[in-house]
mmCIF file of C-alpha atoms in Angstrom:
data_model
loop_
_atom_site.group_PDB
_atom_site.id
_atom_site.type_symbol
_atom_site.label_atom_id
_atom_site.label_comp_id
_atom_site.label_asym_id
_atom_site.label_seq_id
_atom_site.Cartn_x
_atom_site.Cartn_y
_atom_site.Cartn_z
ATOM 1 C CA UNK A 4 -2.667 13.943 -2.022
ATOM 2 C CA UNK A 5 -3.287 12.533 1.406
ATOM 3 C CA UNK A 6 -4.998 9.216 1.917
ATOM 4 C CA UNK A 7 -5.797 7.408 5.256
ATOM 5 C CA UNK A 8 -4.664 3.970 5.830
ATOM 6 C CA UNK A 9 -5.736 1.205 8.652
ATOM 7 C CA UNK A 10 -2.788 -0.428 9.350
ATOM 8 C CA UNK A 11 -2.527 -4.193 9.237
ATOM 9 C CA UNK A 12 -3.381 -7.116 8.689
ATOM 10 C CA UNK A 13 -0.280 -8.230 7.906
ATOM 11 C CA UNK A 14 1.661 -5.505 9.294
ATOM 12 C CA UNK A 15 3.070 -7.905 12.094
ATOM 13 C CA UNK A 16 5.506 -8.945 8.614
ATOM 14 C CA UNK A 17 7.737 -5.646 8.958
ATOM 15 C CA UNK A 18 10.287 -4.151 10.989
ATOM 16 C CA UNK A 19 9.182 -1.546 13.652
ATOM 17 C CA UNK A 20 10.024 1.662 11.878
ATOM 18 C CA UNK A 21 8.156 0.115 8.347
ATOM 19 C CA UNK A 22 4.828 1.555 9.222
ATOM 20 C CA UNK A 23 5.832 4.925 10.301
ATOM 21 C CA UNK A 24 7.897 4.854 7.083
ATOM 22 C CA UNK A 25 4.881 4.058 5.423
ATOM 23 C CA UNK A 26 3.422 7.434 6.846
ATOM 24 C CA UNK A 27 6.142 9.836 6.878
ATOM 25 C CA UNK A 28 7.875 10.078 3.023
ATOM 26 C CA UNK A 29 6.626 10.625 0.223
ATOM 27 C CA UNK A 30 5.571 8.143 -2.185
ATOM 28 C CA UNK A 31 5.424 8.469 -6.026
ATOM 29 C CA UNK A 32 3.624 6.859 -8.247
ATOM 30 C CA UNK A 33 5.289 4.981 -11.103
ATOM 31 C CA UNK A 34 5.058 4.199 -15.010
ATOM 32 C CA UNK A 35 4.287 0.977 -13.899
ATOM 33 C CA UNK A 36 0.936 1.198 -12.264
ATOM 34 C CA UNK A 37 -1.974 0.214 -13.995
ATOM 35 C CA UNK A 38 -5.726 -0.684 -13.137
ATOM 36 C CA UNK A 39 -4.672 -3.453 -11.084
ATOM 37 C CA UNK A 40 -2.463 -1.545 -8.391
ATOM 38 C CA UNK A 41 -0.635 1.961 -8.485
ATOM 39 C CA UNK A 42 3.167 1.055 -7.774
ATOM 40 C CA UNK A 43 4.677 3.474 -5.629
ATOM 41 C CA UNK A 44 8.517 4.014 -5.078
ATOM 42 C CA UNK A 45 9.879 5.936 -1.762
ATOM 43 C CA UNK A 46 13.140 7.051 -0.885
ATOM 44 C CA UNK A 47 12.970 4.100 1.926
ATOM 45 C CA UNK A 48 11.778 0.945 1.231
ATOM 46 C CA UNK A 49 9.240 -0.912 3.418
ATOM 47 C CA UNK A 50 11.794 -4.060 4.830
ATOM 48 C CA UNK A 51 10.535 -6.760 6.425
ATOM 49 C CA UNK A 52 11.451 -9.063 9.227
ATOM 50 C CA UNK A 53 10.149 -12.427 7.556
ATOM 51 C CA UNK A 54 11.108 -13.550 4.499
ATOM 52 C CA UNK A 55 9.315 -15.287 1.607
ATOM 53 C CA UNK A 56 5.721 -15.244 0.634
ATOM 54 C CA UNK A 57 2.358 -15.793 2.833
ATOM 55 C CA UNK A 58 0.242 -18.691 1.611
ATOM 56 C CA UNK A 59 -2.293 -17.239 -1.359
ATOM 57 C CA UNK A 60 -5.015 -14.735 0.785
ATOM 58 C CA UNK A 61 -7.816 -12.414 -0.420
ATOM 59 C CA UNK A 62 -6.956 -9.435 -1.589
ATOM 60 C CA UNK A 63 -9.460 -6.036 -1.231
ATOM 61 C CA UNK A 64 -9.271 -2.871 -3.787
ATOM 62 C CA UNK A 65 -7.210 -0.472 -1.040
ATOM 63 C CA UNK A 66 -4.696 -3.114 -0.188
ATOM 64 C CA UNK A 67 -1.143 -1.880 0.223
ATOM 65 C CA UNK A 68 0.824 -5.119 -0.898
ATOM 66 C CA UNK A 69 4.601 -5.017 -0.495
ATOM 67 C CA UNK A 70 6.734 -7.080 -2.305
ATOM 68 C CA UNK A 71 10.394 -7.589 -1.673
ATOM 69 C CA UNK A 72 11.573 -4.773 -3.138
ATOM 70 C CA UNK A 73 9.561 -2.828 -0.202
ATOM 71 C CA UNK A 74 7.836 -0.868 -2.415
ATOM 72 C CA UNK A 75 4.281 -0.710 -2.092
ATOM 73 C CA UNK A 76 1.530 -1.764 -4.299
ATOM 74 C CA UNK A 77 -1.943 0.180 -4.215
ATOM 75 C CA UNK A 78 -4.570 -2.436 -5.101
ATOM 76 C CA UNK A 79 -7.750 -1.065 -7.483
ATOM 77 C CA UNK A 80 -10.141 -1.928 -9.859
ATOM 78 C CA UNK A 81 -8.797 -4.813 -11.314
ATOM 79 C CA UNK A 82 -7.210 -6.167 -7.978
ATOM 80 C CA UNK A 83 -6.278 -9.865 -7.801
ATOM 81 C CA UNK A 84 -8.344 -11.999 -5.924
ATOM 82 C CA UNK A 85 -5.529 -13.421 -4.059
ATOM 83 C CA UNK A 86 -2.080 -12.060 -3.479
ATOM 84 C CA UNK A 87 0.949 -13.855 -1.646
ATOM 85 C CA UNK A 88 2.514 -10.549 -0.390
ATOM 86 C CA UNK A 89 1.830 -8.897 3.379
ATOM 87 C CA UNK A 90 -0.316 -6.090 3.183
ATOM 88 C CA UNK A 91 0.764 -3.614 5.414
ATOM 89 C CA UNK A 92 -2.174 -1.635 5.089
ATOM 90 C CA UNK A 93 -5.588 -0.910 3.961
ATOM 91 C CA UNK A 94 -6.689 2.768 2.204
ATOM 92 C CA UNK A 95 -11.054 2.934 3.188
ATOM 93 C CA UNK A 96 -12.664 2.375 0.013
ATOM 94 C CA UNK A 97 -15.246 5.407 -0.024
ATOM 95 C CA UNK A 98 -11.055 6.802 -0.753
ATOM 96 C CA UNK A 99 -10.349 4.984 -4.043
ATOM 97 C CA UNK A 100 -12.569 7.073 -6.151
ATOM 98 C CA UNK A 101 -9.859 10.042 -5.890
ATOM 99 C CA UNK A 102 -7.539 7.852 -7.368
ATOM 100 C CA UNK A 103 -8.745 7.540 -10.853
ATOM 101 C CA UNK A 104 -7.069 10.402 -12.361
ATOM 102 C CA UNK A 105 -3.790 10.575 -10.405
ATOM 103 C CA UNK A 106 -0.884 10.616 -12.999
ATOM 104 C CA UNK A 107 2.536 9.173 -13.370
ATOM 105 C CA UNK A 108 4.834 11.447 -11.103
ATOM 106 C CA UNK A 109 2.176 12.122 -8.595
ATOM 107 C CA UNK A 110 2.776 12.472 -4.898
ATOM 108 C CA UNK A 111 1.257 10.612 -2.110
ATOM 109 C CA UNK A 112 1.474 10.596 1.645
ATOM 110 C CA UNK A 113 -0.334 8.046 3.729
ATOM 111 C CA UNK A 114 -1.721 9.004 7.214
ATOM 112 C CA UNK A 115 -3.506 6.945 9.720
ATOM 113 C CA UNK A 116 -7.160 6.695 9.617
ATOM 114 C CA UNK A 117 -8.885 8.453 12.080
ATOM 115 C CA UNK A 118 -10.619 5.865 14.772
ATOM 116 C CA UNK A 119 -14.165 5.703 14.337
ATOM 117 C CA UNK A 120 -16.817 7.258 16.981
#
């Protein structure tokens, strides 16, 4: 399944390469995900070039939070309200919907959303 992405706002967080990492492997989704966020695991992790943890920010249902590990987190339903990881990107909401029956083992690829007219 392909989903589009806006990139940012905290994308400024990761190395060059992490965002066309981001949209060029496949990512898998993991035993772990839940309502809250759909954990992915790629081959290649997402590194970053600062370390730590932002201050607390809003969070949105779309959110791809990456933790140190540098595998992402897919923020849904049940999203936090506030998250201290850099979101790298954002999937469109009107998207979401055509998550809710994705299994465990599933493949997705991320590509960049198209710019609006």
């Amino acid at each position: 399944m392909f989903l589009d992405v806006i990139p940012g706002p905290r994308d400024d967080w990761f190395e060059a390469g992490a965002l066309h990492r981001l949209l060029s492997q496949d990512w898998i989704v993991t035993p772990q995900s839940n309502r809250v966020g759909m954990r992915l695991a790629g081959a290649e992790p997402l590194v970053r070039s600062r370390a730590g943890e932002l201050p607390s920010e809003g969070t949105v249902a779309g959110a791809l939070q990456v933790p140190p590990s540098g595998q992402p987190v897919l923020f849904l339903a049940d999203h936090p309200l506030t998250g201290g990881y850099p979101v790298i990107a954002v999937v469109p909401v009107g998207q979401l919907d055509r998550l809710a029956q994705v299994p465990v083992g599933a493949v997705l690829r991320f590509r960049r959303a198209p710019r609006p007219l």
